[in-house]
Amino acid sequence: MKAKITLLLALALSFLALLCLPAAAGADGPLGTYRALQAARPDGRTVDVDGLALARDVFVLRFTGRFHLFEPVDGRVHGAVFSGRGAYTLTPTSVVERRHLAARTGAARIDSFSSTFDRAVLLFADDTMTRLLEAGTLSEGAPDPVAAALFEERLAAGAADPEFAIDYHLRLLRQLLNDEGAPPPAGPQGPFYALLYGTRPQRAVLAVDPMGVLDDEGSCLRVEDDDNGGFWYSDHLQTVAAGDHRPPRLVDAQHYAIDSRVARSTDLEGQATLRFQVLAPALRVLPIDLHPSLRLQEAVLLGENGGPIELLQPPAGAAGATALLFPRPLAQGSMVEVRLAYAGDGVLIDDGVGIYQVRARTNWYPSLGFQDRATFDLTFRVPKGNTVIAVGEPVKTAEEGGEVISVWRAERPIAVAGFNYGDFKRYDRREENTGIAIEVYAATGTPDVITEINQYLQDVAGAVDPNAAAAFARSDNPVYVDTYTGPAAIGVSPGQIAESAMADAVNSVQVFTNYFGPLESPRLAITQQSQWSFGQAWPSLVYLPYLAGLSSTLRLELGLLGYAGFVDEVGLHEIAHQWWGHRVGWASYRDQWLSEGFAEFSTALVLELTRGPEAYDRFWERRRLDVLGTSKEVAMPAYAAGPIVLGFRAADDRSPGAVQSLIYSKGGFVLHMLRMAMRDHEARSDERFFAMMKDFANSFAGRSATTEDFKAVVERHMVPELDATRDGKIDWFFDQWVYGTEIPRYETDVAVEKLGKDKYRLTGTLSQSGVSDGFVALVPAYVDFGKGERAQFGRAPFRGNASQRLDLTLDLPKKPKGVVLNARYEVLAFD
């Protein structure tokens, strides 16, 4: 599944809504308190400090100057504007974060990073106010308009950065309501956000929050810079125990009952009943994920002590947080049901005749969070003539009046619910070996993009035009033709789509079931979607792009020469997500390669078994070039942008495609390298590797795994060929390939001497270069007979930049041309 960065953030941004409300020292009800927090501004009280030091996790901030205090809300001050001389020091404790910080700052090596600032906005619910009063003297006066203007400016700047989408005031509200009138924390246990104006970087957000800032990581430095912005630092709080790194969850979703109606093709109204268990103590504020085009109309707490729930939702079309504000605390461990009603017209897009695009992929219903697994009962009511295909199992379908009503049920907990909608023709087949029922739904109508293309082709058919198709090419429809002499119209028949999709599905479920274990679901539905070149997967449901239905001949005539690999692989990749992404989930952005990289490896495996080892090798050559390659438009190759576990944070202006290259291509390469290292070459068997993969799939079925979880499974299946450090540990491999960025280079200088019949002496050197002293590799060595014919005769051990002397006599059927290392990409390398 494509990476969705918006899912990585704990809350959505809501800076500007209601900023003009009058200030208040307190308010009735959670929503009133939230509005009071948003409305609070410097009230004229100030505190002057000289050398105040605040230690917050890995940060130390120092202040000499004046704090302009915000007015209290419910008796407590939650913010201040600072002006004067300030500085902060960041001292990361992890190797990955130190390396990333060095790359961001341009340093060769860095142990800590320091910068200065002259203005700042602090928002807090910890002991910061107590520290201010201890360090300085409180003075009364008139509100400073400059301080107030700085606060407004800083909030506006944050609102323009949607990637860092966190609602500070909602986070303060959660802490305030949880405290239930208790005194401020005795130490820095609550949220602390410093919005800084400095020199280098000019604008930054320093955040320390026990409830998490980026996924489950509670400490970060986010830089707002057009050229070098992003998360320069993010990590778990130092007080979090090792191995305890799981997202802080407020609730555990149990069940969704969702009733959705599409009344006029693209609008949607729904009612959802959510059942969940409360995990947090005294829960009052519960954020939910709902597409901004859908407006909440009602929220009710069901049960004996039920009643209305206050709703927090930004204005229509604005970025913001959506949350339920309960009138009284929900007890930890209790089971709760809420009913929500909502409606809107931005979930579905009309893309042609009987063709619709589901734009709200994961939040077309009120969700308690992606990867929070639950069971689902889904009911859809759509205009007659259309079909809904959803996750789970179909229960019944009926027509009433002008509507088609379909009911679906997912009895096993799944991470997310999805559906497709439109005028489809259905094709069925049961895969004999696995028993999985495969359904393919092909659109009978024509997407608007095809209509536009055909209109243009009718105008230019037969003409020589170096820019034909440029007029109708869209950002998501990458078409370019050097000289167009092809057909005057294109189209894809439902049967053609079904044949191609069905073949991929049959091959995939056979291979993946055999090598990774069976799925729990007995059904797999594959649907066509109108997006030209984008696929996606839900549990038991796969979207395939329209491009995947174009024949190779038609793609050639249209000049889509560079998309053969995508078309051949997209279906296999998306089907693989039934195992990697849905059966086994991923815990955080650092672990997303366990889904995407594993799906890439799975794709290569199907290609190998259906098209031969040459297709498998070509796949890894393309992925190797993807990781290592550069272009005129990219200043930094993907491998240098960061390790796999940096996830989406690896991308910046120097290497904008690094995320795809690392999570997908390098992530897949990690599995390929493990397979090659664990292979029993004498028996020509991969049994040991696939036993490990089945163990991982079974151990974490229905759960979200971390990188360290996978590492522990690999170590459980340690083989001598993997034990490069002779300690039974796999740390060396993960440190180099998952947590590291080094790429080696291999060279050979070997002479071949014939000694007699079938006997040949090989003498010379085998070398590894371009790596650090501790870089370890065990690289297969082959005699090369030319024309792709090779035979492995051993493995060359390397540590650091080193050469191995070769002097070996072999019985060979004919004279080899020489010796090559790494012939089947056993190690990701330059050569």
XYZ file of N, CA, C and O in Angstrom, residues 663-770:
432
model
N 11.954 2.402 0.846
C 10.956 1.535 1.454
C 10.598 0.381 0.530
O 10.461 -0.760 0.970
N 10.448 0.663 -0.758
C 10.070 -0.369 -1.715
C 11.292 -1.151 -2.198
O 11.421 -2.350 -1.946
N 12.175 -0.464 -2.939
C 13.257 -1.179 -3.623
C 14.299 -1.734 -2.655
O 14.628 -2.921 -2.687
N 14.843 -0.887 -1.776
C 15.858 -1.388 -0.852
C 15.237 -2.327 0.169
O 15.856 -3.321 0.571
N 14.001 -2.019 0.589
C 13.319 -2.929 1.504
C 13.163 -4.314 0.917
O 13.371 -5.332 1.589
N 12.785 -4.388 -0.358
C 12.695 -5.685 -1.019
C 14.042 -6.350 -1.142
O 14.168 -7.586 -1.006
N 15.068 -5.553 -1.410
C 16.425 -6.097 -1.559
C 16.906 -6.755 -0.271
O 17.666 -7.732 -0.297
N 16.481 -6.232 0.879
C 16.871 -6.836 2.148
C 16.415 -8.293 2.199
O 17.175 -9.192 2.592
N 15.170 -8.551 1.779
C 14.683 -9.925 1.774
C 15.418 -10.770 0.745
O 15.744 -11.943 1.010
N 15.662 -10.205 -0.419
C 16.408 -10.949 -1.443
C 17.790 -11.339 -0.924
O 18.243 -12.483 -1.114
N 18.476 -10.425 -0.250
C 19.807 -10.733 0.272
C 19.734 -11.807 1.362
O 20.596 -12.691 1.438
N 18.703 -11.732 2.216
C 18.544 -12.777 3.227
C 18.296 -14.132 2.567
O 18.834 -15.160 2.997
N 17.472 -14.138 1.533
C 17.198 -15.394 0.831
C 18.488 -15.991 0.258
O 18.755 -17.187 0.406
N 19.280 -15.161 -0.397
C 20.512 -15.645 -1.004
C 21.501 -16.133 0.053
O 22.197 -17.135 -0.133
N 21.538 -15.441 1.199
C 22.479 -15.833 2.250
C 22.043 -17.122 2.939
O 22.882 -17.916 3.388
N 20.734 -17.363 3.033
C 20.226 -18.538 3.734
C 20.080 -19.749 2.814
O 19.741 -20.838 3.266
N 20.332 -19.567 1.527
C 20.140 -20.650 0.566
C 21.111 -21.792 0.810
O 22.305 -21.581 1.062
N 20.588 -23.009 0.729
C 21.419 -24.215 0.766
C 21.796 -24.517 -0.678
O 21.019 -25.103 -1.432
N 23.014 -24.124 -1.077
C 23.403 -24.243 -2.476
C 23.639 -25.688 -2.885
O 23.413 -26.050 -4.052
N 24.084 -26.518 -1.965
C 24.300 -27.910 -2.323
C 22.979 -28.602 -2.647
O 22.863 -29.352 -3.605
N 21.957 -28.304 -1.817
C 20.645 -28.913 -2.063
C 19.804 -28.064 -3.009
O 18.705 -28.480 -3.379
N 20.311 -26.872 -3.384
C 19.569 -25.949 -4.229
C 18.178 -25.686 -3.640
O 17.163 -25.786 -4.311
N 18.201 -25.320 -2.362
C 16.950 -25.180 -1.625
C 16.894 -23.848 -0.881
O 17.896 -23.393 -0.318
N 15.697 -23.244 -0.878
C 15.427 -22.034 -0.090
C 14.533 -22.358 1.101
O 13.873 -21.479 1.652
N 14.507 -23.614 1.499
C 13.588 -24.031 2.551
C 13.822 -23.267 3.843
O 12.869 -22.903 4.549
N 15.069 -22.994 4.180
C 15.357 -22.317 5.447
C 14.812 -20.892 5.441
O 14.246 -20.422 6.439
N 14.977 -20.203 4.328
C 14.482 -18.836 4.227
C 12.956 -18.796 4.324
O 12.383 -17.987 5.067
N 12.275 -19.644 3.580
C 10.819 -19.579 3.573
C 10.216 -20.120 4.864
O 9.108 -19.724 5.248
N 10.930 -20.953 5.577
C 10.483 -21.335 6.921
C 10.503 -20.124 7.832
O 9.603 -19.933 8.672
N 11.527 -19.293 7.674
C 11.597 -18.056 8.454
C 10.453 -17.111 8.094
O 9.815 -16.516 8.973
N 10.141 -16.972 6.788
C 9.074 -16.080 6.358
C 7.719 -16.561 6.875
O 6.873 -15.750 7.304
N 7.465 -17.870 6.842
C 6.212 -18.401 7.379
C 6.125 -18.173 8.883
O 5.049 -17.864 9.419
N 7.245 -18.316 9.561
C 7.276 -18.073 11.004
C 6.886 -16.625 11.296
O 6.069 -16.347 12.193
N 7.441 -15.694 10.546
C 7.117 -14.280 10.749
C 5.642 -14.024 10.464
O 4.953 -13.343 11.236
N 5.142 -14.565 9.338
C 3.742 -14.354 8.973
C 2.803 -14.926 10.024
O 1.786 -14.300 10.368
N 3.111 -16.093 10.553
C 2.244 -16.712 11.550
C 2.365 -16.043 12.910
O 1.372 -15.875 13.624
N 3.575 -15.654 13.279
C 3.799 -15.050 14.595
C 3.104 -13.705 14.725
O 2.684 -13.321 15.823
N 2.980 -12.971 13.611
C 2.414 -11.623 13.688
C 1.129 -11.480 12.878
O 0.728 -10.364 12.550
N 0.481 -12.584 12.596
C -0.806 -12.525 11.906
C -1.806 -11.766 12.776
O -1.961 -12.048 13.965
N -2.458 -10.772 12.172
C -3.415 -9.966 12.914
C -2.791 -8.947 13.827
O -3.481 -8.337 14.657
N -1.486 -8.700 13.676
C -0.781 -7.749 14.530
C 0.072 -6.826 13.676
O 0.321 -7.098 12.502
N 0.537 -5.758 14.293
C 1.427 -4.813 13.616
C 2.842 -5.037 14.124
O 3.114 -4.862 15.320
N 3.732 -5.424 13.224
C 5.095 -5.777 13.597
C 6.029 -4.580 13.481
O 5.789 -3.650 12.710
N 7.110 -4.633 14.229
C 8.178 -3.648 14.111
C 9.368 -4.285 13.402
O 9.452 -5.505 13.239
N 10.302 -3.436 13.010
C 11.530 -3.931 12.398
C 12.279 -4.857 13.350
O 12.835 -5.881 12.936
N 12.288 -4.499 14.624
C 12.965 -5.342 15.602
C 12.254 -6.683 15.773
O 12.886 -7.701 16.062
N 10.930 -6.712 15.596
C 10.210 -7.986 15.631
C 10.700 -8.901 14.511
O 10.939 -10.097 14.731
N 10.808 -8.343 13.306
C 11.276 -9.151 12.188
C 12.718 -9.600 12.405
O 13.075 -10.751 12.124
N 13.529 -8.717 12.922
C 14.924 -9.062 13.197
C 15.008 -10.256 14.159
O 15.829 -11.174 13.971
N 14.145 -10.272 15.174
C 14.166 -11.373 16.142
C 13.779 -12.693 15.477
O 14.331 -13.755 15.809
N 12.842 -12.646 14.528
C 12.456 -13.873 13.821
C 13.610 -14.369 12.954
O 13.896 -15.571 12.910
N 14.285 -13.451 12.259
C 15.438 -13.856 11.440
C 16.491 -14.513 12.319
O 17.056 -15.566 11.966
N 16.748 -13.923 13.473
C 17.760 -14.470 14.365
C 17.365 -15.850 14.891
O 18.223 -16.706 15.153
N 16.062 -16.069 15.007
C 15.561 -17.363 15.445
C 15.880 -18.446 14.430
O 15.938 -19.636 14.761
N 16.072 -18.032 13.171
C 16.358 -18.981 12.090
C 17.797 -18.816 11.582
O 18.066 -19.058 10.413
N 18.671 -18.414 12.473
C 20.064 -18.193 12.096
C 20.683 -19.444 11.470
O 20.492 -20.560 11.949
N 21.400 -19.224 10.376
C 22.150 -20.294 9.723
C 23.618 -19.881 9.694
O 23.938 -18.688 9.801
N 24.536 -20.828 9.563
C 25.964 -20.476 9.594
C 26.332 -19.418 8.563
O 27.190 -18.562 8.831
N 25.702 -19.452 7.385
C 26.055 -18.491 6.336
C 25.686 -17.072 6.712
O 26.193 -16.109 6.128
N 24.762 -16.895 7.666
C 24.370 -15.554 8.122
C 25.168 -15.101 9.340
O 25.150 -13.912 9.674
N 25.824 -16.030 9.998
C 26.506 -15.708 11.254
C 27.886 -15.135 10.973
O 28.914 -15.705 11.357
N 27.917 -13.984 10.306
C 29.191 -13.402 9.876
C 30.051 -12.958 11.041
O 31.286 -12.917 10.932
N 29.433 -12.622 12.179
C 30.203 -12.141 13.323
C 30.440 -13.241 14.353
O 30.999 -12.980 15.421
N 29.994 -14.474 14.018
C 30.251 -15.656 14.846
C 29.766 -15.488 16.293
O 30.379 -15.988 17.234
N 28.639 -14.794 16.467
C 28.069 -14.640 17.806
C 26.594 -15.038 17.841
O 25.915 -14.829 18.846
N 26.128 -15.612 16.740
C 24.736 -16.018 16.680
C 23.762 -14.868 16.545
O 22.545 -15.060 16.648
N 24.282 -13.667 16.285
C 23.438 -12.476 16.190
C 23.344 -12.000 14.742
O 24.267 -12.199 13.947
N 22.241 -11.350 14.436
C 22.038 -10.803 13.096
C 22.177 -9.288 13.093
O 21.849 -8.619 12.117
N 22.712 -8.720 14.179
C 22.853 -7.263 14.286
C 23.622 -6.687 13.104
O 23.269 -5.639 12.566
N 24.706 -7.366 12.708
C 25.573 -6.836 11.654
C 24.778 -6.589 10.376
O 24.975 -5.558 9.713
N 23.901 -7.509 10.024
C 23.142 -7.387 8.778
C 22.152 -6.226 8.867
O 22.069 -5.399 7.945
N 21.393 -6.151 9.945
C 20.409 -5.079 10.070
C 21.078 -3.717 10.237
O 20.591 -2.710 9.716
N 22.194 -3.669 10.971
C 22.912 -2.395 11.123
C 23.375 -1.861 9.764
O 23.341 -0.652 9.515
N 23.816 -2.751 8.893
C 24.323 -2.330 7.582
C 23.205 -2.007 6.602
O 23.265 -0.992 5.893
N 22.175 -2.853 6.547
C 21.227 -2.758 5.446
C 19.895 -2.123 5.808
O 19.225 -1.575 4.922
N 19.509 -2.155 7.054
C 18.233 -1.565 7.462
C 18.449 -0.243 8.193
O 17.733 0.728 7.965
N 19.458 -0.209 9.063
C 19.749 1.005 9.824
C 20.910 1.806 9.231
O 21.228 2.877 9.745
N 21.538 1.291 8.176
C 22.696 1.962 7.596
C 22.472 2.387 6.153
O 21.431 2.104 5.552
N 23.484 3.054 5.581
C 23.366 3.592 4.217
C 24.522 3.188 3.316
O 24.562 3.587 2.152
N 25.457 2.402 3.800
C 26.645 2.082 3.000
C 26.316 1.119 1.868
O 25.480 0.217 2.019
N 26.988 1.313 0.739
C 26.862 0.430 -0.413
C 28.273 0.058 -0.869
O 29.078 0.935 -1.191
N 28.598 -1.236 -0.935
C 29.958 -1.626 -1.313
C 30.151 -1.673 -2.839
O 29.186 -1.614 -3.614
N 31.395 -1.812 -3.218
C 31.770 -2.023 -4.617
C 32.673 -3.257 -4.669
O 33.555 -3.418 -3.816
N 32.451 -4.121 -5.674
C 33.234 -5.354 -5.781
C 33.959 -5.409 -7.117
O 33.404 -5.045 -8.162
N 35.196 -5.861 -7.057
C 36.019 -5.971 -8.261
C 36.825 -7.263 -8.208
O 37.145 -7.778 -7.121
N 37.163 -7.789 -9.380
C 37.995 -8.992 -9.471
C 39.132 -8.741 -10.456
O 38.974 -8.023 -11.438
N 40.278 -9.332 -10.161
C 41.432 -9.317 -11.065
C 42.026 -10.724 -11.010
O 42.893 -11.030 -10.186
N 41.525 -11.606 -11.890
C 41.840 -13.030 -11.799
C 42.320 -13.543 -13.154
O 41.720 -13.243 -14.200
N 43.382 -14.301 -13.127
C 43.903 -14.961 -14.326
C 43.503 -16.428 -14.316
O 43.404 -17.055 -13.248
N 43.272 -16.971 -15.517
C 42.862 -18.378 -15.659
C 43.982 -19.138 -16.388
O 44.407 -18.737 -17.466
N 44.433 -20.237 -15.769
C 45.504 -21.049 -16.356
C 45.032 -22.492 -16.467
O 44.567 -23.086 -15.496
N 45.159 -23.062 -17.685
C 44.765 -24.456 -17.880
C 45.916 -25.363 -17.445
O 47.043 -25.240 -17.916
N 45.615 -26.299 -16.541
C 46.638 -27.192 -16.021
C 46.626 -28.550 -16.705
O 47.602 -29.276 -16.682
N 45.531 -28.914 -17.237
C 45.382 -30.216 -17.877
C 43.932 -30.389 -18.261
O 43.128 -29.448 -18.208
N 43.574 -31.590 -18.633
C 42.194 -31.826 -19.030
C 41.243 -31.486 -17.888
O 41.314 -32.050 -16.799
N 40.341 -30.552 -18.148
C 39.284 -30.127 -17.229
C 39.805 -29.488 -15.946
O 39.027 -29.226 -15.036
N 41.115 -29.228 -15.853
C 41.629 -28.594 -14.648
C 42.110 -27.183 -14.970
O 42.878 -26.993 -15.930
N 41.685 -26.222 -14.124
C 42.036 -24.820 -14.343
C 42.417 -24.193 -13.001
O 41.788 -24.457 -11.969
N 43.477 -23.380 -13.101
C 43.942 -22.665 -11.910
C 43.503 -21.207 -12.008
O 43.719 -20.544 -13.029
N 42.873 -20.719 -10.934
C 42.419 -19.327 -10.857
C 43.292 -18.602 -9.839
O 43.342 -18.990 -8.665
N 43.951 -17.552 -10.267
C 44.805 -16.777 -9.361
C 44.527 -15.303 -9.534
O 44.276 -14.829 -10.650
N 44.574 -14.561 -8.412
C 44.367 -13.128 -8.477
C 43.767 -12.604 -7.191
O 43.957 -13.189 -6.113
N 43.008 -11.496 -7.288
C 42.452 -10.864 -6.099
C 40.958 -10.565 -6.298
O 40.504 -10.284 -7.409
N 40.251 -10.641 -5.190
C 38.845 -10.243 -5.103
C 38.773 -9.138 -4.061
O 39.328 -9.284 -2.967
N 38.091 -8.032 -4.361
C 38.160 -6.892 -3.445
C 36.790 -6.274 -3.172
O 35.875 -6.325 -3.991
N 36.689 -5.689 -1.971
C 35.538 -4.894 -1.549
C 36.036 -3.505 -1.198
O 37.058 -3.354 -0.529
N 35.305 -2.467 -1.627
C 35.746 -1.092 -1.350
C 34.525 -0.196 -1.165
O 33.388 -0.582 -1.408
N 34.803 1.037 -0.727
C 33.763 2.050 -0.570
C 32.970 1.941 0.701
O 31.871 2.517 0.794
